[in-house]
Coordinates of C-alpha atoms and ligand atoms in Angstrom, one line a residue:
M1 CA -0.6 0.2 0.3
Q2 CA 1.4 3.5 -1.0
P3 CA 0.8 6.4 1.2
R4 CA -2.0 8.9 0.2
L5 CA 0.1 12.0 1.3
N6 CA 3.6 11.7 1.9
V7 CA 3.9 13.7 5.2
Q8 CA 6.5 12.3 7.2
A9 CA 4.6 13.6 10.7
I10 CA 6.2 12.3 14.1
L11 CA 3.0 11.6 15.7
G12 CA 0.3 12.1 12.7
E13 CA -3.5 12.2 14.4
G14 CA -6.7 13.9 14.2
P15 CA -8.0 13.9 10.5
H16 CA -10.9 15.5 9.8
W17 CA -12.8 15.6 6.8
D18 CA -14.3 19.2 5.6
E19 CA -17.1 18.6 3.1
E20 CA -17.7 22.0 2.5
H21 CA -14.0 22.7 1.0
G22 CA -13.1 19.1 -0.1
L23 CA -10.2 19.1 2.7
L24 CA -8.5 16.9 5.1
W25 CA -7.2 18.5 8.1
F26 CA -5.0 16.8 10.5
V27 CA -2.3 17.7 12.9
D28 CA 1.2 16.3 14.0
I29 CA 1.1 16.3 17.7
A30 CA 4.5 16.0 18.6
G31 CA 5.6 18.0 15.2
R32 CA 3.3 20.9 16.5
A33 CA 1.9 21.1 13.5
V34 CA -2.0 21.5 11.5
H35 CA -1.8 19.9 8.3
R36 CA -4.6 20.8 5.9
Y37 CA -4.8 18.7 2.6
H38 CA -6.8 19.2 -0.7
P39 CA -7.0 15.4 -2.2
A40 CA -8.4 16.9 -5.8
S41 CA -5.8 18.8 -6.2
G42 CA -3.0 17.4 -4.0
Q43 CA -2.1 21.2 -2.5
H44 CA -0.7 20.4 0.7
Q45 CA 0.3 23.2 3.6
R46 CA 1.2 22.6 7.1
L47 CA 0.8 26.0 10.1
G48 CA 3.7 25.6 13.1
V49 CA 2.1 25.6 16.2
P50 CA 3.6 26.7 19.1
D51 CA 2.6 23.5 21.5
M52 CA 1.4 20.0 21.0
V53 CA -1.6 19.9 19.1
S54 CA -3.8 17.0 19.0
T55 CA -7.4 17.8 17.8
V56 CA -8.3 20.6 14.8
V57 CA -12.1 20.8 13.6
P58 CA -13.8 23.6 11.8
R59 CA -15.8 26.3 13.4
S60 CA -19.6 26.7 12.0
R61 CA -19.2 30.7 12.1
G62 CA -15.7 29.9 10.3
G63 CA -11.9 29.5 11.2
L64 CA -10.8 26.7 13.1
I65 CA -11.1 24.6 16.6
I66 CA -8.2 23.2 18.1
T67 CA -6.8 21.4 21.5
M68 CA -3.3 22.0 22.4
G69 CA -1.8 21.5 25.3
R70 CA -4.2 22.1 27.9
G71 CA -6.6 24.7 26.0
F72 CA -9.4 24.9 23.4
Y73 CA -8.0 27.6 21.1
T74 CA -9.5 29.0 18.1
L75 CA -7.0 29.2 15.2
D76 CA -6.9 31.4 12.0
W77 CA -5.5 29.5 9.5
E78 CA -4.7 32.3 7.3
S79 CA -2.6 34.4 9.8
G80 CA -2.1 31.8 12.3
T81 CA -3.4 33.9 15.4
L82 CA -4.5 32.0 18.3
S83 CA -7.0 32.9 21.0
L84 CA -7.6 30.6 24.3
L85 CA -11.5 29.5 24.3
A86 CA -11.2 27.6 27.7
E87 CA -8.4 25.6 29.6
V88 CA -8.2 22.6 31.8
E89 CA -5.7 21.3 34.5
T90 CA -4.5 24.1 35.2
D91 CA -2.7 22.3 37.9
R92 CA -1.1 19.2 36.0
P93 CA 1.6 20.7 34.1
N94 CA 2.7 17.2 32.7
N95 CA -0.4 16.8 31.3
R96 CA -2.1 17.5 27.4
F97 CA -5.0 17.3 25.7
N98 CA -5.3 13.8 23.5
D99 CA -7.9 12.7 20.6
G100 CA -11.4 14.7 20.5
K101 CA -14.6 15.2 18.1
C102 CA -17.8 17.1 17.8
D103 CA -20.9 15.6 18.9
A104 CA -24.1 16.2 16.4
K105 CA -25.1 19.2 18.5
G106 CA -21.7 20.7 17.6
R107 CA -20.3 20.1 21.4
F108 CA -16.0 19.5 21.2
W109 CA -15.5 16.4 23.1
A110 CA -11.7 15.9 24.0
G111 CA -9.4 14.1 26.8
T112 CA -6.1 14.1 28.3
L113 CA -3.5 12.1 29.6
D114 CA -0.1 12.4 31.7
K115 CA 2.8 12.5 29.1
Q116 CA 4.4 9.4 30.8
E117 CA 0.8 7.7 29.9
N118 CA 1.2 5.5 32.5
Q119 CA -0.8 6.8 35.5
P120 CA -4.7 7.5 35.1
L121 CA -4.3 11.6 35.9
G122 CA -6.4 12.6 32.7
A123 CA -9.8 12.8 32.1
L124 CA -12.5 13.6 29.2
Y125 CA -14.2 16.9 28.9
C126 CA -17.5 18.2 27.2
L127 CA -16.9 22.0 25.2
D128 CA -20.3 23.7 25.3
V129 CA -21.5 25.6 22.3
D130 CA -21.5 28.2 24.7
H131 CA -17.8 27.5 26.0
T132 CA -18.0 26.1 29.3
V133 CA -16.3 22.7 30.3
K134 CA -17.4 20.3 31.8
K135 CA -15.4 17.4 33.2
V136 CA -17.3 14.2 32.4
L137 CA -14.8 11.3 33.1
D138 CA -12.0 11.2 35.3
G139 CA -9.4 8.7 35.8
I140 CA -8.4 8.1 32.3
T141 CA -4.9 7.1 31.4
V142 CA -4.5 7.8 27.3
S143 CA -7.8 9.0 26.3
N144 CA -8.2 8.3 22.7
G145 CA -11.0 7.6 20.2
I146 CA -14.6 8.9 20.2
G147 CA -17.7 7.9 18.1
W148 CA -21.3 7.5 18.7
S149 CA -23.9 5.5 16.7
P150 CA -25.6 6.7 13.6
D151 CA -28.8 7.4 16.0
N152 CA -26.4 9.5 18.1
R153 CA -28.3 7.3 21.4
I154 CA -24.8 5.1 22.1
M155 CA -21.2 7.1 22.7
Y156 CA -18.2 4.7 22.1
Y157 CA -15.1 5.6 23.9
I158 CA -11.6 4.4 23.9
D159 CA -8.8 4.5 26.8
S160 CA -6.1 3.4 25.2
P161 CA -3.9 1.2 28.1
T162 CA -7.7 -0.9 29.2
K163 CA -7.6 -2.1 25.7
K164 CA -10.9 -2.0 25.3
V165 CA -13.8 -0.2 23.2
V166 CA -16.8 1.0 26.3
A167 CA -19.7 2.3 25.3
F168 CA -22.4 4.4 27.3
D169 CA -26.0 5.3 26.6
Y170 CA -25.9 9.1 25.1
D171 CA -28.1 11.7 25.7
L172 CA -27.5 14.1 23.0
D173 CA -30.0 17.4 24.7
R174 CA -27.9 16.6 28.1
A175 CA -24.6 15.7 26.6
S176 CA -24.5 12.9 29.0
L177 CA -23.4 9.5 29.5
S178 CA -25.4 6.6 31.2
H179 CA -24.5 2.6 31.6
R180 CA -21.1 2.4 30.9
R181 CA -20.0 -1.1 29.6
D182 CA -17.4 -2.9 27.5
V183 CA -18.1 -3.8 24.0
L184 CA -14.5 -4.9 22.4
H185 CA -11.2 -6.6 23.5
I186 CA -8.3 -5.2 21.2
H187 CA -5.6 -7.7 21.1
E188 CA -3.6 -6.6 17.9
G189 CA -1.3 -3.4 19.7
S190 CA -4.0 -0.7 20.8
P191 CA -6.7 0.7 20.3
D192 CA -6.4 4.4 19.0
G193 CA -8.5 6.7 16.9
M194 CA -11.9 5.2 16.2
T195 CA -14.4 6.1 13.8
V196 CA -18.2 5.3 12.8
D197 CA -19.9 3.9 9.7
Q198 CA -23.3 4.4 8.4
D199 CA -24.2 0.9 9.3
G200 CA -23.1 1.8 12.8
M201 CA -20.1 -0.6 12.7
L202 CA -16.8 0.7 14.7
W203 CA -13.5 1.2 12.7
I204 CA -10.8 1.6 15.3
A205 CA -6.6 2.1 14.6
H206 CA -4.1 0.2 15.8
W207 CA -1.2 1.7 17.5
G208 CA 1.6 -0.9 17.3
G209 CA -0.7 -3.1 15.6
S210 CA -0.5 -2.3 11.9
Q211 CA -4.1 -2.0 10.6
V212 CA -7.3 -0.8 10.8
S213 CA -10.1 -2.8 11.8
R214 CA -14.0 -3.0 11.6
W215 CA -16.3 -4.6 14.4
D216 CA -19.9 -4.8 15.2
P217 CA -20.2 -3.7 18.4
E218 CA -23.4 -6.0 19.3
S219 CA -22.2 -8.7 18.6
A220 CA -18.3 -7.7 19.3
T221 CA -17.3 -9.5 15.8
L222 CA -14.5 -9.0 14.2
I223 CA -15.9 -8.3 10.4
E224 CA -12.6 -7.3 8.9
T225 CA -8.9 -5.8 8.9
Y226 CA -6.8 -3.7 6.8
S227 CA -2.7 -4.4 6.8
L228 CA -0.8 -0.9 6.5
P229 CA 2.9 -0.8 6.5
V230 CA 3.0 1.0 9.3
E231 CA 3.2 -0.2 13.1
R232 CA 1.7 2.8 15.1
V233 CA -1.4 3.5 13.3
T234 CA -3.2 6.3 14.9
S235 CA -6.4 7.8 13.5
L236 CA -8.9 7.8 11.1
A237 CA -11.6 9.4 9.4
F238 CA -14.1 9.2 6.4
G239 CA -14.1 11.8 3.6
G240 CA -14.3 11.7 -0.2
P241 CA -17.4 13.1 -2.3
D242 CA -19.4 10.0 -1.0
F243 CA -17.8 9.6 2.8
T244 CA -16.1 6.3 1.4
E245 CA -12.5 7.2 1.1
L246 CA -11.4 6.4 4.7
F247 CA -7.9 8.6 5.6
V248 CA -5.8 7.3 8.0
T249 CA -2.7 9.0 9.9
T250 CA 0.4 7.1 11.2
A251 CA 3.3 7.8 13.5
G252 CA 7.1 7.6 13.3
R253 CA 9.8 7.5 15.8
Q254 CA 9.0 9.1 19.1
N255 CA 12.2 10.6 20.2
P256 CA 15.4 11.0 18.6
S257 CA 17.0 8.3 20.1
E258 CA 14.9 5.6 18.3
P259 CA 16.0 4.5 14.9
P260 CA 13.9 5.6 11.9
N261 CA 11.6 2.8 11.5
E262 CA 9.3 2.0 8.5
K263 CA 9.4 4.0 5.1
F264 CA 5.9 5.3 5.5
A265 CA 6.1 5.9 8.8
G266 CA 3.7 9.3 9.8
D267 CA 2.6 9.1 6.6
V268 CA -1.4 9.3 5.7
F269 CA -2.9 6.4 3.6
S270 CA -6.5 5.6 2.4
I271 CA -8.7 2.9 2.3
T272 CA -11.7 2.9 -0.4
A273 CA -14.3 1.7 2.6
P274 CA -17.5 -0.9 1.4
V275 CA -19.8 1.6 3.2
A276 CA -19.9 5.1 3.4
G277 CA -18.6 6.9 7.4
L278 CA -20.5 9.0 9.6
R279 CA -19.5 12.8 8.7
G280 CA -17.6 14.8 11.3
H281 CA -19.4 17.4 12.9
Q282 CA -18.1 21.0 13.5
Y283 CA -17.6 23.4 16.4
A284 CA -21.1 25.0 16.9
G285 CA -19.7 27.3 19.3
Ligands
CA1 CA1 -4.8 8.8 19.6

């Protein structure tokens, strides 16, 4: 498999398909950059930011919102101007935001981690459209993939070291979670990013597992796997004109002392999916 985009990110993450502009947004967390890719023309641009950036999502009123460090920021792509909307965990300098996604009402859900990634010092937050933040889950080690069922009545969530996908009943009106249960156990590497297709099946990126997998969450059945030539598969998002192109981000070496690994590590790949995926939502605040 050849990369869709040769970018060699240190830690490629957070793909989001911008339907309005036909763009794929993604980040390089450790490379401290936001990337914009226009597949139809091949145009690709990178914007450096001052701290570790873990997600990027368009705002419905224009511009972008990112999680960087422990804050939610607005970002103007043309000028590079950042403006802090809300900050969390100001008493935890060793924490940072990680994966995040907007729900169908345009609230921004994002979780944190302790940079050692071995203690449950992180949490999961929800930034509402009025810019208030509430902590929804505590005791999280590496907050990662988030997804919702097509009817928005279930939220799926990954805390990577647990090697599990859990589900909650989701109240979309109140942004509240209840009735937590385990739905999947992942054994090939660790579950990282996640997205959902129109049939309600879960697509999971396997960090350390060189693959993407598709699962039926109701029966906990593995439907299919797609191998990638990179061990650290980080996240994925459906896009393209009919939402059947699955864009997949990957990571390269994580520190300078580590020898370079695979040729395509850190590149973006794409898989033609047998079903269309759900659209990613913009931030409505
Ligand atoms: Ca991740």
